[in-house]
Short mmCIF file of C-alpha atoms in Angstrom, two decimals:
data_model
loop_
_atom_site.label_atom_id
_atom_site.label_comp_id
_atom_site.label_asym_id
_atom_site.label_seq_id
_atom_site.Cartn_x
_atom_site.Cartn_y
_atom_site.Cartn_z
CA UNK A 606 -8.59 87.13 -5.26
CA UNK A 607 -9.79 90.61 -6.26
CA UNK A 608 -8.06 93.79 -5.60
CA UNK A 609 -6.18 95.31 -8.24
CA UNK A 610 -4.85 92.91 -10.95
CA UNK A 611 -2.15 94.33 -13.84
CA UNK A 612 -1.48 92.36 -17.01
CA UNK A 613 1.93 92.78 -17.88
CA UNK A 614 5.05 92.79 -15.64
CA UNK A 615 7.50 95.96 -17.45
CA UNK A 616 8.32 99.69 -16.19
CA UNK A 617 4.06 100.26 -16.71
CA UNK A 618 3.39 97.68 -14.16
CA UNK A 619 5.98 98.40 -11.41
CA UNK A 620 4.95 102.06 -11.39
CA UNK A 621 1.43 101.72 -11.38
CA UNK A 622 1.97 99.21 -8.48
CA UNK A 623 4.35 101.66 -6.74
CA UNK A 624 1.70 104.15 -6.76
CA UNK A 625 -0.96 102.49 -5.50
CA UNK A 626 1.08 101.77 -2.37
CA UNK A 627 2.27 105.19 -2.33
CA UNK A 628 -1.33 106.84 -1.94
CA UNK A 629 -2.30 104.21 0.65
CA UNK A 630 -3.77 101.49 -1.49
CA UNK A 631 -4.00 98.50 1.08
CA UNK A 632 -6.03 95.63 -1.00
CA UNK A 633 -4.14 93.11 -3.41
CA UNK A 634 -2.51 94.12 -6.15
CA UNK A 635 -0.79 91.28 -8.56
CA UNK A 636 1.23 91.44 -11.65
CA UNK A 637 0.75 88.82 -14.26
CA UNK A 638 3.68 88.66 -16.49
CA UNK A 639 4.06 86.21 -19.58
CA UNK A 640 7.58 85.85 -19.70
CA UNK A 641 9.71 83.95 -16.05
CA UNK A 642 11.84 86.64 -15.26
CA UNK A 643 10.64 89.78 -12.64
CA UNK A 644 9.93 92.62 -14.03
CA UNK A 645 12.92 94.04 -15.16
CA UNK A 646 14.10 97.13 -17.10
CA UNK A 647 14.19 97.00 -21.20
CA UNK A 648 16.56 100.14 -22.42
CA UNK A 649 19.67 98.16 -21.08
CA UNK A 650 18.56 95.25 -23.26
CA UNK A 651 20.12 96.69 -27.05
CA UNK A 652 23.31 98.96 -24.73
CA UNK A 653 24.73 97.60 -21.61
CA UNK A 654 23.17 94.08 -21.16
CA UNK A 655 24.07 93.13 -25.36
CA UNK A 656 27.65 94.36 -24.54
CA UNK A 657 28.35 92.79 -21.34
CA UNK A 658 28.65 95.31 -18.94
CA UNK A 659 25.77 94.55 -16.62
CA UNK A 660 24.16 91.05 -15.06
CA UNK A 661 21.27 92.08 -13.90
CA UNK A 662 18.31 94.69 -15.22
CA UNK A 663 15.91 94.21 -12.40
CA UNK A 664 13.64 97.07 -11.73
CA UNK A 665 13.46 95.83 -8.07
CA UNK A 666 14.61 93.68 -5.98
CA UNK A 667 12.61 90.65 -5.07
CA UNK A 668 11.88 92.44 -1.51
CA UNK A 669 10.46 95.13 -3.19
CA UNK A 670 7.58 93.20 -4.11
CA UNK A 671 7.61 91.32 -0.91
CA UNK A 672 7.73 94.58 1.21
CA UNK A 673 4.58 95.61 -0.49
CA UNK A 674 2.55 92.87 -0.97
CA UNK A 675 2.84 92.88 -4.67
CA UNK A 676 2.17 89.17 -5.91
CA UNK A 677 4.18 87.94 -8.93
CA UNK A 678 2.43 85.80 -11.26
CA UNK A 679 4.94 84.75 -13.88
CA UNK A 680 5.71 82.71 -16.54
CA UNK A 681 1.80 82.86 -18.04
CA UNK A 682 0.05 85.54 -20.21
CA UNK A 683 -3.31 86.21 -20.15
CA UNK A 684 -5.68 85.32 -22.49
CA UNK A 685 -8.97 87.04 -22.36
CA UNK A 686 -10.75 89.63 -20.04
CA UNK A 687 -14.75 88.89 -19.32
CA UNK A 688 -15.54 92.20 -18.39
CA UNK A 689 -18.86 91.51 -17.12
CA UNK A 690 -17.45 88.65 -14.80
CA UNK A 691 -14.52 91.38 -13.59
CA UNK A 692 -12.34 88.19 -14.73
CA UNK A 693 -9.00 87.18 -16.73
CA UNK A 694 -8.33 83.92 -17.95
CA UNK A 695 -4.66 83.02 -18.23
CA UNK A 696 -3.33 80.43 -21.03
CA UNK A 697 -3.04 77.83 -18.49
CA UNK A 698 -7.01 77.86 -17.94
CA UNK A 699 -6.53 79.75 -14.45
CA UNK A 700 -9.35 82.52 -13.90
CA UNK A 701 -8.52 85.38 -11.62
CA UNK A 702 -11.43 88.15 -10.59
CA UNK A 703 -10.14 91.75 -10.26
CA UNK A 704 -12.15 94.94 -8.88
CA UNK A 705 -9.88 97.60 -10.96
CA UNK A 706 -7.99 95.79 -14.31
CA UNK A 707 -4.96 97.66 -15.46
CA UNK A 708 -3.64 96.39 -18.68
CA UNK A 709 0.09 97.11 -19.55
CA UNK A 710 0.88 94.61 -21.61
CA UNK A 711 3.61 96.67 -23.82
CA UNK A 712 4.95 95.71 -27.45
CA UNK A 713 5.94 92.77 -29.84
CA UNK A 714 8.64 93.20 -32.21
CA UNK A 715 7.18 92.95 -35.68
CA UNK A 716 8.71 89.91 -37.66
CA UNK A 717 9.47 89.56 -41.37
CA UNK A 718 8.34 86.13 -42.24
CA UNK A 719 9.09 86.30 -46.20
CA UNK A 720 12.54 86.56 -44.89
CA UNK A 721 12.64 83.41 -43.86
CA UNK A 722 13.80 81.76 -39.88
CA UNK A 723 17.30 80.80 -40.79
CA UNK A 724 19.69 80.59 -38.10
CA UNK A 725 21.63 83.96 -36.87
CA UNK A 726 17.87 86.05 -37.48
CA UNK A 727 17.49 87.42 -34.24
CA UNK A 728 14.90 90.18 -33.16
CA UNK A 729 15.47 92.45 -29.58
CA UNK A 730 12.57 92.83 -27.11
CA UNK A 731 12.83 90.60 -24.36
CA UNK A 732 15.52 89.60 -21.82
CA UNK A 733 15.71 86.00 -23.41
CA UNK A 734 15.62 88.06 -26.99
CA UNK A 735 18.85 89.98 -25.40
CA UNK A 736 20.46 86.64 -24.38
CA UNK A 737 20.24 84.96 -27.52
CA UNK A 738 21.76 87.58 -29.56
CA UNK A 739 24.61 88.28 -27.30
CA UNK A 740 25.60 84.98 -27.57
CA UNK A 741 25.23 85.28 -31.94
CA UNK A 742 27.20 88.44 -31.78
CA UNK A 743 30.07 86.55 -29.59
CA UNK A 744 31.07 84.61 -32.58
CA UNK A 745 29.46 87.02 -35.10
CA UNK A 746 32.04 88.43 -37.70
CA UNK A 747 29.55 90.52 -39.88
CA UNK A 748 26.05 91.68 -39.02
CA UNK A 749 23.38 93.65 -41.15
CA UNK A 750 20.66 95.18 -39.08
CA UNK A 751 17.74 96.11 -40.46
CA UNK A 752 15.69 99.39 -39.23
CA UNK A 753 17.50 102.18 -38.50
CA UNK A 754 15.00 103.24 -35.47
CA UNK A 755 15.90 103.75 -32.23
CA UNK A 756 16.29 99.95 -31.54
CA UNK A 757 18.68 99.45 -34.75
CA UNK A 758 20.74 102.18 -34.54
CA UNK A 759 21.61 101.29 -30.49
CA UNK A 760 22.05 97.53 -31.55
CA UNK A 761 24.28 98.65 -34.59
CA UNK A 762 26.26 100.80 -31.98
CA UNK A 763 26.74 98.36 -29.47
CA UNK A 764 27.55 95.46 -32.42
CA UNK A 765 30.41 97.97 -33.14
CA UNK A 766 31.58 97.94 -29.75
CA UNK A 767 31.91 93.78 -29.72
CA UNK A 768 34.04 94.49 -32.88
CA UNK A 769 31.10 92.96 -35.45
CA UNK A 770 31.26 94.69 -38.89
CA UNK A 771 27.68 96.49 -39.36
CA UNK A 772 25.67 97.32 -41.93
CA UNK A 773 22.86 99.09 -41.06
CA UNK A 774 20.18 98.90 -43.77
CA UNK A 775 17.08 101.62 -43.67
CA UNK A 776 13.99 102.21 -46.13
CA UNK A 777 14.52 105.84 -45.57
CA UNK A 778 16.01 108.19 -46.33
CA UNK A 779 17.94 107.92 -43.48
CA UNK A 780 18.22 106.88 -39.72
CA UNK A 781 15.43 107.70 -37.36
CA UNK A 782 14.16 110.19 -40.39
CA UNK A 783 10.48 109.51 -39.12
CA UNK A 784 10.74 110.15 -36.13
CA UNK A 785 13.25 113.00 -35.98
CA UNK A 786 13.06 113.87 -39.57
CA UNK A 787 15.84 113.64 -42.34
CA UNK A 788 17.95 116.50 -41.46
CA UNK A 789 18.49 115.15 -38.06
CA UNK A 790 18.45 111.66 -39.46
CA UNK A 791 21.44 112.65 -41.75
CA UNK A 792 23.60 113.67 -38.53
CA UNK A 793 22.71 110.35 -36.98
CA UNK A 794 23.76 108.48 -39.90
CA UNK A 795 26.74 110.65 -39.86
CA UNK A 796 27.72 109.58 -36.39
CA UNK A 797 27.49 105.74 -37.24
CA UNK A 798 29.78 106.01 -40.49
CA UNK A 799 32.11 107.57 -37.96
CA UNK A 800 32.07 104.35 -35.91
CA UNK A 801 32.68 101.95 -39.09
CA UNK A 802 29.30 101.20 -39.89
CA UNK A 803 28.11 100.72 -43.38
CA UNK A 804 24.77 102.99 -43.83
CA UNK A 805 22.72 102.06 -46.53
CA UNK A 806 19.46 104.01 -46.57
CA UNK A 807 16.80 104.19 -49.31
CA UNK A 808 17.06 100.49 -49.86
CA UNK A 809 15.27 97.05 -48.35
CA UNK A 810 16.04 94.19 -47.34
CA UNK A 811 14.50 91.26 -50.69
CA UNK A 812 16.40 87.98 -49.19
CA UNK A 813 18.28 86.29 -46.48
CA UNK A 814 20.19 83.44 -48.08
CA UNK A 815 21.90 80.30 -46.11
CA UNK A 816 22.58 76.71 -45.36
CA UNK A 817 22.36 75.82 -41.96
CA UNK A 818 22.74 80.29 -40.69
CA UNK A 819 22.60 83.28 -42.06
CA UNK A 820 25.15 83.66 -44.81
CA UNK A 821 23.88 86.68 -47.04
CA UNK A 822 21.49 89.45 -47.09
CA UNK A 823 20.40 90.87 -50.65
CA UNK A 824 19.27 94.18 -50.99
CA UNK A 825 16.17 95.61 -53.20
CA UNK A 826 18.89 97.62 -55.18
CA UNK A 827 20.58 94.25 -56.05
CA UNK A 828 23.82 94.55 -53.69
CA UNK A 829 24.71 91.36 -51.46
CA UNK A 830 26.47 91.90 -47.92
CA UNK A 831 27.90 88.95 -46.57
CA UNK A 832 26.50 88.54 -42.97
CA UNK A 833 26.75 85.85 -40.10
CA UNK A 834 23.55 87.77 -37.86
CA UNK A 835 21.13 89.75 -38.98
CA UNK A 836 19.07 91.77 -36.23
CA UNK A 837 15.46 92.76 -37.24
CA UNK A 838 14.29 96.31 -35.74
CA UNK A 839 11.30 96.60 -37.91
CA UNK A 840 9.48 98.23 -35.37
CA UNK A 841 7.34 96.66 -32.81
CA UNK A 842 3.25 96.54 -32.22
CA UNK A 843 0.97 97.02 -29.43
CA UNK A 844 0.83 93.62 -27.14
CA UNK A 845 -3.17 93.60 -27.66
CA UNK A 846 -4.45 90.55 -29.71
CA UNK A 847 -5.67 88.68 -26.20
CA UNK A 848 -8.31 91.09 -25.86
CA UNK A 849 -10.14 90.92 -29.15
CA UNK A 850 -13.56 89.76 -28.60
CA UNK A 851 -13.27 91.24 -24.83
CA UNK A 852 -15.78 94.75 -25.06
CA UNK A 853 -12.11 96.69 -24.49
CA UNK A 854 -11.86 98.83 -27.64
CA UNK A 855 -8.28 98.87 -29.34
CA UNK A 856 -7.56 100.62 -32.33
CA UNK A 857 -3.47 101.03 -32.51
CA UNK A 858 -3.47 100.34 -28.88
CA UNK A 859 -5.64 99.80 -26.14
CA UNK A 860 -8.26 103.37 -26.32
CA UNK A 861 -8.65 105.33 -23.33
CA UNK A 862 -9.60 108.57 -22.14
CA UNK A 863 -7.09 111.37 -20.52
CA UNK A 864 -6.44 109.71 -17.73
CA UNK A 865 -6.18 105.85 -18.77
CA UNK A 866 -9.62 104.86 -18.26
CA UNK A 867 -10.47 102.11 -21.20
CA UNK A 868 -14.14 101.61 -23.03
CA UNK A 869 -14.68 98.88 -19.96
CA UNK A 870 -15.89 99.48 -16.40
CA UNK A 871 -13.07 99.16 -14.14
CA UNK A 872 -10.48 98.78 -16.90
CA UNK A 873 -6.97 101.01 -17.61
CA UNK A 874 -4.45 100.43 -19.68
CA UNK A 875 -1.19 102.48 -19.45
CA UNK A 876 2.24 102.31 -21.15
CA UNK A 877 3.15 101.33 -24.57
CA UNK A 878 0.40 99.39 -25.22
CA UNK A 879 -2.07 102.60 -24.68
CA UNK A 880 -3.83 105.36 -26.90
CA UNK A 881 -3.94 108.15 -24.25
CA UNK A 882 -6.21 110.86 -25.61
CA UNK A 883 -4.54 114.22 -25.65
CA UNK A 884 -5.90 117.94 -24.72
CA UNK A 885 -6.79 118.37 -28.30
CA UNK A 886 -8.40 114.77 -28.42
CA UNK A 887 -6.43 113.12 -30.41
CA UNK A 888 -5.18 109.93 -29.58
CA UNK A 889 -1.52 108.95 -28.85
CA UNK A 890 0.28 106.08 -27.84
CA UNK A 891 3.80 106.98 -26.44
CA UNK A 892 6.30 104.49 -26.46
CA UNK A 893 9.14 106.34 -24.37
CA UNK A 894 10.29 105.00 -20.76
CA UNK A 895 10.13 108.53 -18.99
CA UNK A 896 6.32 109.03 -19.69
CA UNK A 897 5.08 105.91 -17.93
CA UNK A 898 5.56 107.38 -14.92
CA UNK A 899 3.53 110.26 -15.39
CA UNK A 900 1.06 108.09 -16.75
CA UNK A 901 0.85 105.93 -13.79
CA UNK A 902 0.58 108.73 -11.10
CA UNK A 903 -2.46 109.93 -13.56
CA UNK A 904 -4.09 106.54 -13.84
CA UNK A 905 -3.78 105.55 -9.84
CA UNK A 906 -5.07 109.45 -9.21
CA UNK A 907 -8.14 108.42 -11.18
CA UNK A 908 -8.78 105.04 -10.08
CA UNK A 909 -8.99 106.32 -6.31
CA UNK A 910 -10.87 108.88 -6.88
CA UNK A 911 -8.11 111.35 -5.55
CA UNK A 912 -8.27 115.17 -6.49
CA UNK A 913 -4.58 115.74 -7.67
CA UNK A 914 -4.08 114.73 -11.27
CA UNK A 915 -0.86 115.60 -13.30
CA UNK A 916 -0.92 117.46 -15.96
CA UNK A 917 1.48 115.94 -19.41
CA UNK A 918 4.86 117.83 -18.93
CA UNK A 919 7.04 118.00 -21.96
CA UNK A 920 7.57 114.80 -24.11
CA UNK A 921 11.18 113.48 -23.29
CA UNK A 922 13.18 110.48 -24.75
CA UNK A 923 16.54 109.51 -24.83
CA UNK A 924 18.80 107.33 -26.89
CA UNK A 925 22.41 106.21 -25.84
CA UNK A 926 24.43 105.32 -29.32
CA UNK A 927 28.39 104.80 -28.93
CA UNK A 928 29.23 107.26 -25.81
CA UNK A 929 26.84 110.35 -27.13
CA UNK A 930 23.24 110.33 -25.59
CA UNK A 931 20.82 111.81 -28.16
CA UNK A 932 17.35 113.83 -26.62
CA UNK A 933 14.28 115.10 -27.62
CA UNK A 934 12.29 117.13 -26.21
CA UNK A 935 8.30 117.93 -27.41
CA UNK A 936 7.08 116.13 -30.48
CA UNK A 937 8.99 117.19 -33.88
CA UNK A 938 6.51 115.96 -36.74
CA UNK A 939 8.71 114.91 -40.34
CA UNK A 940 6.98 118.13 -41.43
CA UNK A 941 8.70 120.59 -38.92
CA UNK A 942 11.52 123.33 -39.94
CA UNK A 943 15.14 122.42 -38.47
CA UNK A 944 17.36 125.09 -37.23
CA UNK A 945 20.88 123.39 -36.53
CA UNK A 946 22.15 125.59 -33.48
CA UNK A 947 25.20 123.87 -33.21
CA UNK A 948 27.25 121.26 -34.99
CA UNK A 949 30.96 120.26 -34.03
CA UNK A 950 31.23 117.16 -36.88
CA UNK A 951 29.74 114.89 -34.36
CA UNK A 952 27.69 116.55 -31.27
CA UNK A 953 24.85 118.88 -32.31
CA UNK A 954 21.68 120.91 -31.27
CA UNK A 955 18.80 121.47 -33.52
CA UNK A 956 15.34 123.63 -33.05
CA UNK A 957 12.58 122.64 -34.53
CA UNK A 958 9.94 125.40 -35.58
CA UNK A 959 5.80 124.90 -36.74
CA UNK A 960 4.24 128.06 -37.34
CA UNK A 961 6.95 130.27 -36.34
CA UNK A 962 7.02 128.58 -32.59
CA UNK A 963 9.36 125.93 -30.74
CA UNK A 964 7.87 122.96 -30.72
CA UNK A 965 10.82 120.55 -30.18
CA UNK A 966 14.63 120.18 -29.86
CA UNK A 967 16.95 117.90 -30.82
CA UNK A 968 20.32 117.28 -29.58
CA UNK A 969 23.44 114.73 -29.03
CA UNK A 970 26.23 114.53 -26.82
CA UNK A 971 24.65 118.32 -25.06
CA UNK A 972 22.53 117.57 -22.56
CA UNK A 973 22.54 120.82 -20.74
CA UNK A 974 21.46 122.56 -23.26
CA UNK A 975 18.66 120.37 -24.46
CA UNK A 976 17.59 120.95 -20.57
CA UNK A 977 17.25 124.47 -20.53
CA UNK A 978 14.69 124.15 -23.73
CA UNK A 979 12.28 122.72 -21.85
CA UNK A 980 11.07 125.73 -20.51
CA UNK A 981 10.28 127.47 -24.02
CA UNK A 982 8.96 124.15 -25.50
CA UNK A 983 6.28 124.10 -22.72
CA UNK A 984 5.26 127.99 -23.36
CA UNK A 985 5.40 127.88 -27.37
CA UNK A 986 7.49 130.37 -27.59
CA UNK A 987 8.76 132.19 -30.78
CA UNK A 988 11.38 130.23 -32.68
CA UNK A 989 12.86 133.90 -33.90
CA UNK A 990 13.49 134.37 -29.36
CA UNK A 991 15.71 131.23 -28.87
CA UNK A 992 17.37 131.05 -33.03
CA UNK A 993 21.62 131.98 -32.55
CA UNK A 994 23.96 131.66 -35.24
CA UNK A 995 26.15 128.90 -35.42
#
């Protein structure tokens, strides 16, 4: 079978697939996928699917892929790509031939092995990952999480929820402070102490003690918590080590040009696993759910040769802790100046400012108002034009 073949069955996969269809693509497309389930959606995975609230995080419906033709090879990764053959060999010694190879492969959670595999350490990536630790945090009592990123901070918030004492335990200075910066960070962390949890930043994590579980975690400043789980969000690396050895260059990330086009002939990549290369040249991999879509309608644009390409709106994540959704919008660098707009004690706006010019902003539990910054963010205009008191 040739046709279009897409390692990797997440959000990357579905909408690349979906586009293809959409612009008239009538040749075989399949998604390989290394885990059994469909693809299905992974923000749920550390909110509503760890509390309960939702069965199901299907992206589509099994007709979907029906509907359109889209075959669904499950339940076995791939293994290497002979790009001179057009050809990937899965891990069960099956070789499939491809005419256009889009890799999407995504993320693995990084591990702390010195930490040992006691009982109770879970890690959150995958629907089975999700599973696992729902059922630990059913009969948990105490919980230390480790990583205040993104992942951490929504696991810590939805342990709270299940009534599970947390302690959330971060290197930095304080939660999400490289990715948002401290002053931001320190609102975050302000918003979880709020809850009940027990912040402790500027320390790590030196041992997880036991018997048969988790019964301690000891700190690098010497303090013990008592603990029952203990959720690693260490951060997470691109899903790439199949291809080494396969002429596809990776460096952080599968390397491609502006549009997803990879080192190979007839080769993307798209998604969290890819280093898109920017207008200035630089590369950047972007591991955010709403900028796979954009990707995808650049990629399939490219691949068939079609004359409408779409140009990178404004960056845009989102991250749902206790009932307040935090947003970003652009790219605030650790280095940026932070203008704090507005601050009730728990929602806030912030501006951020690099050479005198909005590059980002920053708020939780105000939407609208993040919204309406897009517009500014996108022109560079002056930080002094959008600045009010608070």
């Amino acid at each position: 079978m040739s046709g279009v073949l897409i390692v990797g069955a997440g959000l990357a996969a579905v909408r690349t697939a979906e586009q293809l269809r959409r612009n008239g693509f009538d040749d075989p497309i399949t998604i390989i996928g290394a885990e059994e389930h469909p693809p299905y959606d992974r923000p749920p995975l550390s909110k509503q699917m760890l509390r309960g609230e939702v069965d199901s995080v299907a992206l589509k419906p099994v007709e979907f892929y029906e509907d359109n033709q889209i075959a669904l090879r499950l339940g076995c990764p791939a293994r290497a790509v002979d790009v001179a053959g057009h050809t990937v060999e899965l891990a069960d010694g099956q070789v499939l031939g491809y005419d256009q190879l889009v890799i999407a492969t995504g993320l693995v959670p990084n591990r702390l092995p010195a930490l040992g595999d006691l009982a109770g350490i879970c890690v959150l990536r995958s629907l089975d990952d999700c599973v696992a630790l729902r059922d630990r945090a059913a009969t948990a009592r105490r919980a230390v999480v480790i990583g205040a990123g993104f992942i951490g901070c929504e696991v810590a918030a939805s342990l709270r929820g299940l009534g599970v004492q947390v302690t959330l335990v971060e290197p930095q200075p304080a939660p999400l402070a490289g990715v948002l910066g401290e002053r931001a960070g320190a609102l975050i962390a302000r918003l979880h102490h709020g809850e009940g949890v027990d912040v402790r930043t500027g320390v790590a994590v030196d041992a997880i003690s036991g018997g048969d579980g988790v019964e301690s975690v000891t700190l690098s400043d010497g303090s013990v918590i008592a603990a029952d789980l203990v959720v690693m969000g260490v951060g997470s690396r691109p899903a790439s080590d199949w291809l080494t050895g396969c002429d596809v260059d990776v460096a952080d990330g599968v390397v491609c040009d502006a549009v997803g086009r990879t080192s190979a002939p007839d080769v993307w990549a798209i998604g969290d696993v890819a280093s898109w290369r920017d207008a200035s040249g630089t590369q950047i991999r972007v591991e955010h759910w709403s900028n796979v879509a954009d990707q995808a309608r650049t990629l399939v644009a490219a691949m068939l040769n079609l004359e409408a390409m779409v140009s990178p709106g404004v960056p845009y994540f989102w991250s749902d802790q206790y009932e307040v959704k935090i947003q970003c919008l652009g790219r605030p660098r650790a280095g940026d100046t932070v203008h704090v707009v507005e601050d009730d004690g728990r929602r806030f706006l912030a501006y951020y400012e690099r050479d005198g010019v909005l590059v980002a902003v920053v708020g939780a539990g105000i939407p609208e108002k993040v919204r309406t910054a897009r517009a500014g963010i996108a022109a560079g205009v002056a930080i002094a034009d959008v600045l009010q008191p608070v």
